[in-house]
Amino acid sequence: MSEPWNLDRPGRKLATTGTHRAATLEETWRRLGPALAACGVTRVCDVTGLDLIGIPVATAYRPNARSLSVSQGKGVSREASRVSAAMEAVEHAHAEVIDRPLRLARPAELGAAALDPRRLPRTADGVLDEVTPLLWIDGVDVRTGEPRAVPYEAVSLDFTLPPALTGHGLSRDSNGLAGGNSALEALVHALCELIERDAAALWDLRDGLTQAEARIDPSTLTDPETARLLERYDRAGVEAALFDITSDLGVPAVLCHIVEAEPDPFRPLPAATGLGCHPHPAIAVQRALTEAAQSRLITVSGARDDITRERYAETTDLDGIGELRDALRESLPYARPFEAAGADHELLGDDLDWLLDRLAGAGLDQVIAVELTRASLGVPVVKVLVPGLEGAGALTGEPTLPGPRALALGPETADA
Ligand SMILES: Nc1ncnc2c1ncn2[C@@H]1O[C@H](COP(=O)(O)OP(=O)(O)O)[C@@H](O)[C@H]1O
Ligand SMILES: [Mg+2]
């Protein structure tokens, strides 16, 4: 395979707890230092103690952001959670201010030199046709190393841009955006995120029985790190319901709903959801468990720009919490061991090849990466697009159009 840029293969993993990484947390944190200031991060703080669960969650603040000014991070240790929050802030800053050449062209003018924007996640508004020009930025086909232009609005997170530049109805979010210790590591992380959101979007369209039958029996999750996370929920009186949402791609993907067993009527704590996806099944489970704790803290801490007043009210409504808890309990009799096979590689390069193979197996043979790394900061950041995968719209509540994979699930899903 020819490489689009120096991917630092083979990519030996130096950290494998909770996530697989090419450097230790101490080294990553040290390297992030100068980038944090340059990206406008004023504070990274530990907010774990605002909740009762104890799974580490950190928050990074970027007051002058052009998208979210607050980033959250999670992990199996405090050090992991602060790196995750800080890296998310840095990754967003890179996607907000992109100093690469852009060009204005109609899709038809670029032909095969561009990715087909109609196969990207789309919103219900905006004009996307053969004659309306849009802005393009250069990307690289990860498999072939060939250049491929991609729509700038699917990459940029600058929400201060005038609508004329971005109003073509392509989803604008951070799905597939990742930073890391190397471009290879960031690429693997970005692909896992894209595959996770696709799996979640398809899962959303499944009927109740199919969903119940995907319930994972937690007593079969014997990995010590996973057991520790489950124990945290247990001690906090929180029920954690895990579901195997692995799609036809076969990359282990897990959804975790958490809900209080006996909510305090004077201080009901919100129900929340987390997702995880990784070649290694145990890491997928752990990521879903840590992300659910992070989601609950996002609501508890009240710091995020994109959580509305209605959403706060909804997640702490006592009746709603009770109903969700009862519904989750109903799926318990279906619980079974988590059997997604996945893969356990020593090298990030093997993770990448394996993920590319899984995608190709489902006919998703275009994987386009836009490198956003700024040489002056030296933190690898990449935005990856895989035309054909479902987007994160169902998760964000944005009105989106079903893509080809959602439509293929059956006619009843067409207007879901
Ligand atoms: N240990 C780590 N070393 C380097 N980068 C990390 C590490 N942990 C997380 N990141 C990066 O931090 C960002 C947020 O990651 P993560 O917390 O896993 O959240 P997400 O669910 O958005 O993927 C991503 O860019 C990810 O690659
Ligand atoms: Mg992310």
Tab-separated table of C-alpha atoms and ligand atoms in Angstrom, residues 88 91-92 174-178 189 193 197 287, ligand 2:
chain	number	residue	atom	x	y	z
A	88	GLU	CA	-10.233	17.012	21.674
A	91	GLU	CA	-8.270	18.671	17.385
A	92	HIS	CA	-11.254	21.043	17.209
A	174	SER	CA	-16.385	16.310	14.406
A	175	ASN	CA	-17.150	12.734	13.365
A	176	GLY	CA	-13.904	11.269	11.954
A	177	LEU	CA	-11.743	14.050	13.370
A	178	ALA	CA	-8.937	12.903	15.631
A	189	HIS	CA	-8.964	6.512	16.063
A	193	GLU	CA	-15.234	6.842	15.478
A	197	ARG	CA	-21.422	6.359	14.543
A	287	ARG	CA	-14.871	3.133	25.853
B	2	MG	MG	-14.018	12.501	18.790
